[in-house]
N, C-alpha and C. Protein backbone atom coordinates (compact mmCIF):
# COMPACT_ATOMS: atom_id res chain seq x y z
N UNK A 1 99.33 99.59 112.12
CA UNK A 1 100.44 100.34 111.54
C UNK A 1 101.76 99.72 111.97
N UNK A 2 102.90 99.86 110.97
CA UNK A 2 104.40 99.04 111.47
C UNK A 2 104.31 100.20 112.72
N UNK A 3 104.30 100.84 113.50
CA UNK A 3 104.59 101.65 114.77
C UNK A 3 104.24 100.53 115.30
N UNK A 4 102.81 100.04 115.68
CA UNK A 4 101.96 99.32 116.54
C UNK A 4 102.74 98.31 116.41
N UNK A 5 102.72 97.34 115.16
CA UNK A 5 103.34 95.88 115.51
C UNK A 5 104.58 96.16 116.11
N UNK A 6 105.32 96.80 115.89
CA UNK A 6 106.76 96.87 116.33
C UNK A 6 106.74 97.39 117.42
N UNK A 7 106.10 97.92 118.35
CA UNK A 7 105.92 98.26 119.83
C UNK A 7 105.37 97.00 120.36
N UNK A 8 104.58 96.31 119.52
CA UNK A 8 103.87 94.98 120.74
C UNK A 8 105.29 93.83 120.82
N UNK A 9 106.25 94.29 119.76
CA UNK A 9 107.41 92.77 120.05
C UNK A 9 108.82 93.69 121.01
N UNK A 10 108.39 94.91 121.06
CA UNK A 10 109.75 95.42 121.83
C UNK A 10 109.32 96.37 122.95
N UNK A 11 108.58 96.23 123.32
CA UNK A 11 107.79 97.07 124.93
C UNK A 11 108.60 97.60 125.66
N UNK A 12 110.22 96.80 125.60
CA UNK A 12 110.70 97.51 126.97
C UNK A 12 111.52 98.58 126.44
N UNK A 13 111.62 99.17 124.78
CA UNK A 13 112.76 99.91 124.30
C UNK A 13 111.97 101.46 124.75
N UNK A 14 112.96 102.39 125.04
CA UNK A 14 112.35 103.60 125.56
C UNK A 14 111.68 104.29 123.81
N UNK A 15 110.55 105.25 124.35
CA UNK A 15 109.71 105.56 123.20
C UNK A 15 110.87 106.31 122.18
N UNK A 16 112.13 107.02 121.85
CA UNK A 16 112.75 107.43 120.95
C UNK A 16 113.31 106.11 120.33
N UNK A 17 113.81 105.50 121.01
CA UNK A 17 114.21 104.20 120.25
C UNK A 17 113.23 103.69 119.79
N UNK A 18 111.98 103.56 120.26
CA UNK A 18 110.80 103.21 119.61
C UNK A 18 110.47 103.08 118.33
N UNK A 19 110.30 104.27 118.21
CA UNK A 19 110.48 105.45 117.11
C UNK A 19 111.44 105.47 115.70
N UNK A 20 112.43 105.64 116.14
CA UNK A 20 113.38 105.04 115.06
C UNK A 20 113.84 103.84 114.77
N UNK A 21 113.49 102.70 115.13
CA UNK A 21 112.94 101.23 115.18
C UNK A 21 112.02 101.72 113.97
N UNK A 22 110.83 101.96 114.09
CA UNK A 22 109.76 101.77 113.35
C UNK A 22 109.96 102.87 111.76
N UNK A 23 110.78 103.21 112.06
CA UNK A 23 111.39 104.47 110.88
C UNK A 23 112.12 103.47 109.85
N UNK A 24 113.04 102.75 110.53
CA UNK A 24 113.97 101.83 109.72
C UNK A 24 113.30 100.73 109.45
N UNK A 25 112.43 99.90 109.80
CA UNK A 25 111.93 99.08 109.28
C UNK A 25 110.82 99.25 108.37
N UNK A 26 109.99 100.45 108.18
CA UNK A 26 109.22 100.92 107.30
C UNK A 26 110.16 101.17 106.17
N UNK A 27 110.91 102.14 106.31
CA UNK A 27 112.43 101.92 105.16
C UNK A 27 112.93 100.42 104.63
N UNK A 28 112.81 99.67 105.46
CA UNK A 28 113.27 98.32 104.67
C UNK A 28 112.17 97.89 104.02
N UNK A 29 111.29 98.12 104.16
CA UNK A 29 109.33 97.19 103.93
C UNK A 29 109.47 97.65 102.45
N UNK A 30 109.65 99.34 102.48
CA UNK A 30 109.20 99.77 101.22
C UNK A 30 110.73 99.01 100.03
N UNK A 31 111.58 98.98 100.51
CA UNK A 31 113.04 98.86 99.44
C UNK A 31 112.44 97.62 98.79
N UNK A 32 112.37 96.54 99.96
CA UNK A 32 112.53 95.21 99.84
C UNK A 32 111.16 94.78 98.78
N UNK A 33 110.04 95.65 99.00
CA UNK A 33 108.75 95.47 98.57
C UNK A 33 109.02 95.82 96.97
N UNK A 34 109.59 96.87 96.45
CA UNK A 34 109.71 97.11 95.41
C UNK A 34 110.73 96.23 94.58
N UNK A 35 111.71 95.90 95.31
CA UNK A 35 112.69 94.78 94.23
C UNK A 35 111.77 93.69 94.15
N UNK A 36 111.11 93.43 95.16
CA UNK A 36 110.68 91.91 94.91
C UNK A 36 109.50 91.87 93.47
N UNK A 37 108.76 92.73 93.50
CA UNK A 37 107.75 92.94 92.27
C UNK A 37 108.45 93.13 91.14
N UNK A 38 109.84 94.20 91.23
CA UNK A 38 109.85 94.79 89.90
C UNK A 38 111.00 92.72 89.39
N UNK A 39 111.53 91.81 90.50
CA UNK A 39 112.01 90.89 89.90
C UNK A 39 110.97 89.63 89.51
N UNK A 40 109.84 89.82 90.23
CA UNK A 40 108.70 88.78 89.84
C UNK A 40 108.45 89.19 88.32
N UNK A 41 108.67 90.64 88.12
CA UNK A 41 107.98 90.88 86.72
C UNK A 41 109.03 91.03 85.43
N UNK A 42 110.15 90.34 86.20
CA UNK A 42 111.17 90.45 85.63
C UNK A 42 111.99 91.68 84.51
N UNK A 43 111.95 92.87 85.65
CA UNK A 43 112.13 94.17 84.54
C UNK A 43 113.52 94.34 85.59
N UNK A 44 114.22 94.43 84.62
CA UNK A 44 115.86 95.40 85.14
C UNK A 44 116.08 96.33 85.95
N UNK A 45 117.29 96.38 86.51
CA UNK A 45 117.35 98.22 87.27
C UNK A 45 117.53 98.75 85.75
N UNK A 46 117.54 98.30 84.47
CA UNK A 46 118.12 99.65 83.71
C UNK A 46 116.66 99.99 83.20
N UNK A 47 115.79 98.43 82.83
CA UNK A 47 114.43 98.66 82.26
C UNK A 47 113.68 100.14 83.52
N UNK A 48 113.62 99.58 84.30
CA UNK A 48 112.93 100.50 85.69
C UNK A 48 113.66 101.90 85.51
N UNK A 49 114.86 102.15 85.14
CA UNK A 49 115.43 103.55 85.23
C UNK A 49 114.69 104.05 83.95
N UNK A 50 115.21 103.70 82.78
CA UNK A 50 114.03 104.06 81.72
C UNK A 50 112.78 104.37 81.55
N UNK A 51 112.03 103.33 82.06
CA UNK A 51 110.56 103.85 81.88
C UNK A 51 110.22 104.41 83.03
N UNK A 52 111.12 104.56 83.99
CA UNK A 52 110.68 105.31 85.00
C UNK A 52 110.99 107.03 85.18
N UNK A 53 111.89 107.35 84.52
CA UNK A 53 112.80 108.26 84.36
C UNK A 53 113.13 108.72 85.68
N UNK A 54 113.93 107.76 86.18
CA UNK A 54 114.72 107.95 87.40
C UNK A 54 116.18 107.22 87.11
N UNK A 55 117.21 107.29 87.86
CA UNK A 55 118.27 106.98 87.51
C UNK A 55 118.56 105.47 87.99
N UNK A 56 119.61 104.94 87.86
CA UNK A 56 119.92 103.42 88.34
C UNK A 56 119.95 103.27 89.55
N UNK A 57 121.04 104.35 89.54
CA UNK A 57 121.40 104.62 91.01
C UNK A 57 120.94 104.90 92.20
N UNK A 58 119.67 105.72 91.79
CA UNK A 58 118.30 105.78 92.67
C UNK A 58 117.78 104.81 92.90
N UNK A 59 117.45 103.91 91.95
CA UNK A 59 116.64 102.61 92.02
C UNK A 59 117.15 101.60 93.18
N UNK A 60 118.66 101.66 92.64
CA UNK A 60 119.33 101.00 93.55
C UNK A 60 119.32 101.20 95.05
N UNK A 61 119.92 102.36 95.16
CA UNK A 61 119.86 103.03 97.01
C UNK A 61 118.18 102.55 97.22
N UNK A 62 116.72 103.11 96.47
CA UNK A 62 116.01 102.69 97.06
C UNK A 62 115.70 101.25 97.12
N UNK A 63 115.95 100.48 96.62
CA UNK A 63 115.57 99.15 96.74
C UNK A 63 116.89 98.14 98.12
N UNK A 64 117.79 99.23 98.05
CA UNK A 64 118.81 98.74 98.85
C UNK A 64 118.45 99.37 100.54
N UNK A 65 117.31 100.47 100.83
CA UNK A 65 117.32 100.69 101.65
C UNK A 65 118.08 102.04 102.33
N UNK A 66 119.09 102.25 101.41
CA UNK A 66 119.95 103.64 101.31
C UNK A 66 119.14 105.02 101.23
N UNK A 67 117.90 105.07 100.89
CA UNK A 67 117.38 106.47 100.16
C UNK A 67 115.96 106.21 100.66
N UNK A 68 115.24 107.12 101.25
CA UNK A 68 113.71 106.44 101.18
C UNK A 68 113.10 107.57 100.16
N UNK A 69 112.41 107.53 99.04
CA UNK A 69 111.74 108.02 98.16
C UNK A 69 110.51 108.88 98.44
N UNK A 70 110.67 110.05 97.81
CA UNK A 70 109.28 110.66 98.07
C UNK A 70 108.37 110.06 97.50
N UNK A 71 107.37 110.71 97.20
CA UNK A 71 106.01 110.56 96.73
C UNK A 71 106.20 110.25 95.31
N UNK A 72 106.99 110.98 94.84
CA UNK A 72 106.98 111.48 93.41
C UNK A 72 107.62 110.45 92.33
N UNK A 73 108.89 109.69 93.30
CA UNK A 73 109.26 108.37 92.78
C UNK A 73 108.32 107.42 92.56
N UNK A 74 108.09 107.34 94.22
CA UNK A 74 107.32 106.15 93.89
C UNK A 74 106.04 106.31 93.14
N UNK A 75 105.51 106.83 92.74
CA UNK A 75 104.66 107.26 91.87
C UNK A 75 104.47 106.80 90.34
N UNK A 76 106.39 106.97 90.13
CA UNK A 76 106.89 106.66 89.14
C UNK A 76 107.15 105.05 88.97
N UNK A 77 107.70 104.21 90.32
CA UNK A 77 107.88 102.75 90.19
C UNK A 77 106.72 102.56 90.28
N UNK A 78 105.91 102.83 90.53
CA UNK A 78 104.02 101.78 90.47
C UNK A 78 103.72 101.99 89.85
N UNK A 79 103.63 103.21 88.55
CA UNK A 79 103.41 102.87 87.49
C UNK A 79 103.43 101.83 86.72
N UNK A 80 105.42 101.66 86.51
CA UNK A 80 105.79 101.14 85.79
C UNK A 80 105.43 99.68 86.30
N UNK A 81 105.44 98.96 87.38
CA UNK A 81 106.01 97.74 88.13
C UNK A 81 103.38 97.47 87.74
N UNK A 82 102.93 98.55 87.64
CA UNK A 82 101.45 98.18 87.31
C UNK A 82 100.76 97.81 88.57
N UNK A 83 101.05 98.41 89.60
CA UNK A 83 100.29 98.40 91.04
C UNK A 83 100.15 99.86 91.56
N UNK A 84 99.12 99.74 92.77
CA UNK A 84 98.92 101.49 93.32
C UNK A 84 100.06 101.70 93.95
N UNK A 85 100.05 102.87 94.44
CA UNK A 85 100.70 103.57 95.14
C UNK A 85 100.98 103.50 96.51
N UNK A 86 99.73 102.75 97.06
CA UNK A 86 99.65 102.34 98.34
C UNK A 86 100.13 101.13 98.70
N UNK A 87 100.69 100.22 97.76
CA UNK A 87 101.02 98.63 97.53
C UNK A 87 102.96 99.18 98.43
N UNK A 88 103.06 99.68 98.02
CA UNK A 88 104.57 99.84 98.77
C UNK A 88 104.36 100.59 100.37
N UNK A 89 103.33 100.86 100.88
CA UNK A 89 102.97 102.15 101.98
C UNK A 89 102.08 101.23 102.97
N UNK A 90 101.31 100.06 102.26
CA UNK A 90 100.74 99.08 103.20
C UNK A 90 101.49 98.05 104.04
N UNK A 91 100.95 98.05 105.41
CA UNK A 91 100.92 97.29 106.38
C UNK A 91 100.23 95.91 106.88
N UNK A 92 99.10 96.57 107.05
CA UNK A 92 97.89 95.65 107.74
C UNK A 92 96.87 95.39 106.13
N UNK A 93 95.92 94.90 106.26
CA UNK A 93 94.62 94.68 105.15
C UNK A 93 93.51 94.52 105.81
N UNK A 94 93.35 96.08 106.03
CA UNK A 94 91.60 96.16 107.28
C UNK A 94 90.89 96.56 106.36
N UNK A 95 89.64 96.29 105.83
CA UNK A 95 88.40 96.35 104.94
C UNK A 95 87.26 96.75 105.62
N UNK A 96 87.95 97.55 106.75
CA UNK A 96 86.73 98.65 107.65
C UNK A 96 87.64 100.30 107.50
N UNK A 97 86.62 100.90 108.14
CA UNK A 97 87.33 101.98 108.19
C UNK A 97 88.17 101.95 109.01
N UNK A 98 89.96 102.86 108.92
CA UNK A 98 90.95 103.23 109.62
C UNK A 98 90.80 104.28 109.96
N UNK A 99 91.01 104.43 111.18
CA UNK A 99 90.99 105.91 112.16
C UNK A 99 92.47 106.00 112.53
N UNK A 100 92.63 107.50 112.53
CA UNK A 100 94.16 108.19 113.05
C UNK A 100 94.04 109.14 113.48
N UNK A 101 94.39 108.53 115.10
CA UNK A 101 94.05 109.43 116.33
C UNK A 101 95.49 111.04 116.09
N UNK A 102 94.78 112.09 116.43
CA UNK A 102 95.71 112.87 116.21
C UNK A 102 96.91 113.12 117.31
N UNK A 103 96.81 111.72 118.14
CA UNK A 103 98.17 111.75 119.05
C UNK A 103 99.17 111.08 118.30
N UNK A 104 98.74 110.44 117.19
CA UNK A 104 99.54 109.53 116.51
C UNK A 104 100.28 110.52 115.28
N UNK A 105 99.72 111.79 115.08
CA UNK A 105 100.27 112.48 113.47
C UNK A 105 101.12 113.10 113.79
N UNK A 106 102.26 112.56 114.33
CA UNK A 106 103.20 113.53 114.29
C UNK A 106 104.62 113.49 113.67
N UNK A 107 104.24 112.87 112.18
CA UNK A 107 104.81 112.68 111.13
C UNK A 107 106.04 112.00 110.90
N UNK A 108 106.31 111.73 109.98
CA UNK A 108 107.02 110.23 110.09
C UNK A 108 108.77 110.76 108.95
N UNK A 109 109.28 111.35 110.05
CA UNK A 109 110.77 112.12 109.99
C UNK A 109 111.71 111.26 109.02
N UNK A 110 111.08 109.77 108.64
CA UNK A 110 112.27 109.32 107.52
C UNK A 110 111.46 109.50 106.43
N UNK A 111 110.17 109.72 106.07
CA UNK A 111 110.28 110.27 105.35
C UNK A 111 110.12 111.46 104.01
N UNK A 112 111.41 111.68 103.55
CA UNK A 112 112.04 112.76 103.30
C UNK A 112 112.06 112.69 101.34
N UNK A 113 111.70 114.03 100.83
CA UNK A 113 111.68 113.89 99.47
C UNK A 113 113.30 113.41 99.02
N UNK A 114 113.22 112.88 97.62
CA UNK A 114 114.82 112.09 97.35
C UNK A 114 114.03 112.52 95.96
N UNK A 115 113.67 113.32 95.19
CA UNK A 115 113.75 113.27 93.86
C UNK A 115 114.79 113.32 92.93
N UNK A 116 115.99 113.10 92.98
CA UNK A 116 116.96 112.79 92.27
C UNK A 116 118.17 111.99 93.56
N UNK A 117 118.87 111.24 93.10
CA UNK A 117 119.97 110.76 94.31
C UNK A 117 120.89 112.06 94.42
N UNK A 118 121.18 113.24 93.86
CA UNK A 118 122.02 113.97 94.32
C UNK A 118 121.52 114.81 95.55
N UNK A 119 120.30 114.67 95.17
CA UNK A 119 119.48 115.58 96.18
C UNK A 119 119.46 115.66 97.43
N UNK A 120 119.87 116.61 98.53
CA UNK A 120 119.82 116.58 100.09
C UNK A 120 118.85 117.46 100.54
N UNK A 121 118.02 117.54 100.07
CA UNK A 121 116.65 118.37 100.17
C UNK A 121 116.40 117.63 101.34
N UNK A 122 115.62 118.31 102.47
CA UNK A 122 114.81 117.65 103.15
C UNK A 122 113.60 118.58 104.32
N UNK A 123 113.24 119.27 103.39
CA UNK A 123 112.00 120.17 103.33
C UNK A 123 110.84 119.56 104.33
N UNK A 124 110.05 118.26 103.47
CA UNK A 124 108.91 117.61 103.56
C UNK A 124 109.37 116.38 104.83
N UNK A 125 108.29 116.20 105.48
CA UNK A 125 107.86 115.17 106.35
C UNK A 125 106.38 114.88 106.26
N UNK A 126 106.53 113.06 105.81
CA UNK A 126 104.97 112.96 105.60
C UNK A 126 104.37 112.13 106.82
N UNK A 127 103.06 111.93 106.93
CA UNK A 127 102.62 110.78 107.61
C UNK A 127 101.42 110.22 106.63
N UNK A 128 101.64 108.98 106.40
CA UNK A 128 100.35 108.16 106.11
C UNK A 128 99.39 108.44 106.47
N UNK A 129 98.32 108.41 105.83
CA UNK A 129 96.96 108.64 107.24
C UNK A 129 95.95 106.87 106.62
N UNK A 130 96.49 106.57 105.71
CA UNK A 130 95.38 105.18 105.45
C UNK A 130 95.98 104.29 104.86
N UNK A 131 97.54 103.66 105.62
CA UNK A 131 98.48 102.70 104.64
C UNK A 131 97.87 101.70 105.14
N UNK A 132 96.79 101.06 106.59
CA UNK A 132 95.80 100.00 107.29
C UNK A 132 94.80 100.10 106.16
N UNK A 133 94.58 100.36 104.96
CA UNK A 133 93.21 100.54 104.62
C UNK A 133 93.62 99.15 103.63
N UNK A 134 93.03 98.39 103.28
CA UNK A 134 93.19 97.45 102.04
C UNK A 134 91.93 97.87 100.72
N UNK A 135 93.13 97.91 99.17
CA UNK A 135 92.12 98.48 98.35
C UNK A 135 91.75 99.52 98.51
N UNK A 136 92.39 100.43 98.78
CA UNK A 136 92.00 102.24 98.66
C UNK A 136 92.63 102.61 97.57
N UNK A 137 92.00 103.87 96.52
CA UNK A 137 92.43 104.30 95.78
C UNK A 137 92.98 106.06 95.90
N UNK A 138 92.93 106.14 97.19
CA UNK A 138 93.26 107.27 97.24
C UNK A 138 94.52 107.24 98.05
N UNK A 139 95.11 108.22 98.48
CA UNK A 139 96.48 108.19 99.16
C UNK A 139 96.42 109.61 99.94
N UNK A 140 95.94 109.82 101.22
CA UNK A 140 96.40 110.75 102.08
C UNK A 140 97.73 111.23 102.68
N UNK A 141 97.87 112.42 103.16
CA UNK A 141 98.54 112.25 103.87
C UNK A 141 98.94 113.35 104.55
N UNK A 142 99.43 113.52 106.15
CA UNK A 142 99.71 115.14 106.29
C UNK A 142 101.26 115.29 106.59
N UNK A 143 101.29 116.45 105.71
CA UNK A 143 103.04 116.61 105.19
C UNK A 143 102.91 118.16 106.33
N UNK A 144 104.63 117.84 106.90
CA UNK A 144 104.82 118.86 107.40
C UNK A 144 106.13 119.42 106.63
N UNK A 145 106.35 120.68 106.54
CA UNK A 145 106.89 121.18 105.60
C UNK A 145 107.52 122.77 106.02
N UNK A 146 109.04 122.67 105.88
CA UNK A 146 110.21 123.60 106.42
C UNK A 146 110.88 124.08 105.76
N UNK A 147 111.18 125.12 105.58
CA UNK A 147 111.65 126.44 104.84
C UNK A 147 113.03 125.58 104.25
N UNK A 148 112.97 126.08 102.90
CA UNK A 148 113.75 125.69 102.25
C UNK A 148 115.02 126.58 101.67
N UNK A 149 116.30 126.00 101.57
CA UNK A 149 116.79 127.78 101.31
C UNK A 149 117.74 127.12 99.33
N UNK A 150 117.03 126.20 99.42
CA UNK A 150 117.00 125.76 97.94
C UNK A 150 116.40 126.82 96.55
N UNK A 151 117.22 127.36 95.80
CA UNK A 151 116.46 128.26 94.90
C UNK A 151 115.66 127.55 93.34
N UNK A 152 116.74 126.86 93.54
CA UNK A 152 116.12 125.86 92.01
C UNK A 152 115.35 124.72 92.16
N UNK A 153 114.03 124.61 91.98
CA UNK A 153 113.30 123.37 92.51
C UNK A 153 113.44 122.19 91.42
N UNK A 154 112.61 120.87 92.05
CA UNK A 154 113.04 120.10 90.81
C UNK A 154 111.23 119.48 90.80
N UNK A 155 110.84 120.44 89.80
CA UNK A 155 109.18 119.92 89.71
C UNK A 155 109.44 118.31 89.21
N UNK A 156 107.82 118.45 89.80
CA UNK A 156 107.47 116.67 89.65
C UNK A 156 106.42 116.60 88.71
N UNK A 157 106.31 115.85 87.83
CA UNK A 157 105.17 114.92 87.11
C UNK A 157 104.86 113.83 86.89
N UNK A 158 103.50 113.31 87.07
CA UNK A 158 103.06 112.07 87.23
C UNK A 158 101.72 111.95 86.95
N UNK A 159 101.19 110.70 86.39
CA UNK A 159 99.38 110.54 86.01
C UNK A 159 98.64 110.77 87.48
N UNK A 160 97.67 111.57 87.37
CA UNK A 160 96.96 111.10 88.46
C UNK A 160 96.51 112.60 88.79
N UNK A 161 95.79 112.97 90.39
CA UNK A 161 95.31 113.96 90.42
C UNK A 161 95.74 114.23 92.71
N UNK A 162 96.14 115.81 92.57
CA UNK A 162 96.31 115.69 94.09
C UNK A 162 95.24 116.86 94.76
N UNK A 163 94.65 116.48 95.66
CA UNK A 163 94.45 117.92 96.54
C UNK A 163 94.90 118.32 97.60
N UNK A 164 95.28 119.38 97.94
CA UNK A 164 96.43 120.25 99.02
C UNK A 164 95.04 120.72 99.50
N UNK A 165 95.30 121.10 101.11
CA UNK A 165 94.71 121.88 101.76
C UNK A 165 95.57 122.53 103.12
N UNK A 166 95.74 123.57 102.97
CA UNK A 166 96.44 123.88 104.24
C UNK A 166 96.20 124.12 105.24
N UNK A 167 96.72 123.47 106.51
CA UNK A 167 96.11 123.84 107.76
C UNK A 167 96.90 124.47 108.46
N UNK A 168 97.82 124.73 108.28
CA UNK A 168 98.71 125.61 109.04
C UNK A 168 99.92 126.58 108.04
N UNK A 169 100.03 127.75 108.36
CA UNK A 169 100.99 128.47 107.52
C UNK A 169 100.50 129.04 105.92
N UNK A 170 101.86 129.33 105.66
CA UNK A 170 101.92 129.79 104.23
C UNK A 170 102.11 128.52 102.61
N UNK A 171 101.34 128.21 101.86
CA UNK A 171 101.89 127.28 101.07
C UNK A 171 102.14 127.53 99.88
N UNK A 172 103.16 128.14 98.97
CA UNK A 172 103.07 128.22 97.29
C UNK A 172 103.56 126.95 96.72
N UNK A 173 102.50 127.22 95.72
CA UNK A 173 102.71 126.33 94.71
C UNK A 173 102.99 126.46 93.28
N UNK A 174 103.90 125.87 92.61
CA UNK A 174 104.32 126.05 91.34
C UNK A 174 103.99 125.21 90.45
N UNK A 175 102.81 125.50 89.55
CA UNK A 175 101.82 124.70 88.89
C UNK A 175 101.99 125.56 87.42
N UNK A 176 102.96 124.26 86.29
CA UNK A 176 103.05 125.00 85.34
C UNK A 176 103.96 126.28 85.57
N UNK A 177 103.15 126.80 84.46
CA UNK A 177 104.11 128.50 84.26
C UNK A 177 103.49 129.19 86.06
N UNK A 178 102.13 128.95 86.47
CA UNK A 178 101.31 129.74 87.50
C UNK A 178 102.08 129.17 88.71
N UNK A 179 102.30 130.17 89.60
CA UNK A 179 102.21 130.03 90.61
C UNK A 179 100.93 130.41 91.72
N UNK A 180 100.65 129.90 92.78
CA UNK A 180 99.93 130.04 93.63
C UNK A 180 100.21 130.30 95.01
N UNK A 181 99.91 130.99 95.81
CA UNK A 181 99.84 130.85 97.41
C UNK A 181 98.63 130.78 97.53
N UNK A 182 98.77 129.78 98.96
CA UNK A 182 97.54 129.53 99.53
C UNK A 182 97.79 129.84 100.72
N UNK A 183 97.15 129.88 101.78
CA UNK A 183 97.05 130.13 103.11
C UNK A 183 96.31 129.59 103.71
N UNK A 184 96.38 129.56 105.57
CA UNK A 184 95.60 128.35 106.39
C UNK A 184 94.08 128.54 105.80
N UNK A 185 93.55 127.55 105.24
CA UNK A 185 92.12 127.16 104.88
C UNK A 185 91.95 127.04 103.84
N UNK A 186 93.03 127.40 102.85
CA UNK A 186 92.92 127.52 101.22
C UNK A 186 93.03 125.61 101.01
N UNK A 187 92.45 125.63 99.71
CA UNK A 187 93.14 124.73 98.80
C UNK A 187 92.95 124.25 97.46
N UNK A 188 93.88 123.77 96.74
CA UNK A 188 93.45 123.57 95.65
C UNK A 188 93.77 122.28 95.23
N UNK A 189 92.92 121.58 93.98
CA UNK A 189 92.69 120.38 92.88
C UNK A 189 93.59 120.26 92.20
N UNK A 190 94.46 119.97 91.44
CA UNK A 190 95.00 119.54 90.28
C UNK A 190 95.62 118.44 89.60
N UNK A 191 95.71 118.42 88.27
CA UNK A 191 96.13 117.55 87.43
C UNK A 191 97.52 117.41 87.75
N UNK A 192 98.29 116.30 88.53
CA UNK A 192 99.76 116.02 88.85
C UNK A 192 100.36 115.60 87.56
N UNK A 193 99.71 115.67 86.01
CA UNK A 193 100.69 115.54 85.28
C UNK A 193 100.93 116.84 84.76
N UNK A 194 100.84 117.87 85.68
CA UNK A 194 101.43 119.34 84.88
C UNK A 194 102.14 119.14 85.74
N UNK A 195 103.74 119.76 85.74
CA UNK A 195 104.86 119.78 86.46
C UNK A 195 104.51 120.86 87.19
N UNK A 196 104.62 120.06 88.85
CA UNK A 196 104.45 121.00 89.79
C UNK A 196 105.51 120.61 91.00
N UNK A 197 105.30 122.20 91.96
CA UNK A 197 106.40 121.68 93.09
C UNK A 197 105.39 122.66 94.15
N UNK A 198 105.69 121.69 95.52
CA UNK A 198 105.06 122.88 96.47
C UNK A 198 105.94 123.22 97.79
N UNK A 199 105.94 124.19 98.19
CA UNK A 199 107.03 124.42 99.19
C UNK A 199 106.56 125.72 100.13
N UNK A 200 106.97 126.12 101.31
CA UNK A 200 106.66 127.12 102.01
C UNK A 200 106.60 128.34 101.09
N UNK A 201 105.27 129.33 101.44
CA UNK A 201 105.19 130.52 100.59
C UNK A 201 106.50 132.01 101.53
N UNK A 202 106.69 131.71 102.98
CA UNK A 202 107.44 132.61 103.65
C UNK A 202 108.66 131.84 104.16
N UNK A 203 109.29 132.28 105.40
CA UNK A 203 110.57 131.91 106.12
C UNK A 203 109.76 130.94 107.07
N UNK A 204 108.75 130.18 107.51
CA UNK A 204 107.58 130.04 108.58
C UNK A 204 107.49 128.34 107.51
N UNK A 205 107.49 127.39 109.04
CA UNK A 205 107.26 126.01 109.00
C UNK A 205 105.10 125.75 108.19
N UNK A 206 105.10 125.58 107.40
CA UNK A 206 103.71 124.96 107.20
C UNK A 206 102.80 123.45 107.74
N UNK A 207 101.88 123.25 107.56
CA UNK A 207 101.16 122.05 107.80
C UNK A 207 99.92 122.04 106.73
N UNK A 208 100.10 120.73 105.84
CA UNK A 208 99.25 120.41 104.75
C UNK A 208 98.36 119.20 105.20
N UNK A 209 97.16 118.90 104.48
CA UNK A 209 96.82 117.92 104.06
C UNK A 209 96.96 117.27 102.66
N UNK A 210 97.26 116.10 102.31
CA UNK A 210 97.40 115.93 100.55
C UNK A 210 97.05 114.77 100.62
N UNK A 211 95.87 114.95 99.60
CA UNK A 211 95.34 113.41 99.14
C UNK A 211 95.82 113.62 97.50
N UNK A 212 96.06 112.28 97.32
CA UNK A 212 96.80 112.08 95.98
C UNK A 212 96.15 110.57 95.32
N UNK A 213 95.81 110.44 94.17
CA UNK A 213 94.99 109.78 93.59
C UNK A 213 95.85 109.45 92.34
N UNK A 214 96.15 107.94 92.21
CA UNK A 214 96.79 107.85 90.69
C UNK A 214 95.94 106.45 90.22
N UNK A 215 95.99 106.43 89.19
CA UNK A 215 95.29 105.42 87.67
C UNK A 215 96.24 104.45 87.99
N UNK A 216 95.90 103.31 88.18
CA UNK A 216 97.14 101.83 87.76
C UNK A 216 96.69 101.04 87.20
């Protein structure tokens, strides 16, 4: 994981500096990773805002390193750019199984949903759980997730399919016209191209699991 390499070249920085070391350079991996494909394939910031239906300006901050993107973007640039989801989130290329010790999940504070650039939402904290895996088609991950005092959400849609499971707290979800709560042990399947949003069901911090699966 960038944590690991970047602790074996700087040993003597105390573990918070550590830490946000490995925050900012995962932020540069993903910016830098996405301009470079979407210019090999020679598509525009305006082509990419279009078929992506995200704005320029987004494109820009993220590829500049300014913005780190939720899920839901990038979702949207791998589509378009014709790679997984995990192609911007990989590190290493281990073709065994990856293990993640649970001293290590304690979620990765940059990053933060950005579904539009106006947006200062910052609800969600995810952690990877298999960006070491090479060739996975699935995408884990455990999101920790804080009361929001946002009233108007901004649902997401995208090809592909997610499952939520909650392990801690209250979780609703807004699927379509339905809404749902779930609670610690619940969870549910669905089609991520119905516009959905998920967020704390009370005033009380949650803990999810989400595996997310998209077609490329």
């Amino acid at each position: 994981m960038i944590y690991c390499l970047i602790k074996g070249k700087i040993l003597f920085l105390h573990a918070e500096n550590l830490k946000n070391a490995a925050k900012m350079d995962s932020n540069k991996i993903i910016g830098e990773k996405i301009k470079i494909f979407r210019e090999n394939k020679n598509i525009s910031v305006t082509e990419m805002a279009e078929r992506s239906g995200l704005t320029e300006e987004q494109i820009d901050r993220i590829e500049n390193n300014e913005y780190f993107p939720s899920l839901s973007p990038l979702i949207k640039i791998a589509r378009v750019l014709g790679v997984r989801l995990g192609t911007f989130l990989d590190d290493q290329t281990e073709f065994g199984p990856v293990i993640n010790r649970k001293i290590e999940q304690t979620g990765d504070e940059s990053a933060k949903p950005a579904n539009n650039v106006a947006s200062r939402h910052k609800a969600m904290s995810y952690y990877a759980l298999s960006q070491d895996k090479m060739g996975r088609h699935m995408e884990p991950f455990l999101i920790h997730i804080e009361p929001s005092k946002e009233a108007d959400f901004i649902f997401s849609t995208h090809e592909g399919e997610e499952f939520i499971y909650v392990l801690e707290g209250i979780v609703e979800i807004n699927y379509g016209k339905n809404i749902y709560l779930l609670e610690e042990g619940d969870s549910i399947y669905y089609d991520s191209i119905v516009a959905h949003h998920l967020h704390v069901g009370n005033d009380s911090k949650a803990k999810i699991l989400g595996v997310i699966y998209t077609p490329y």
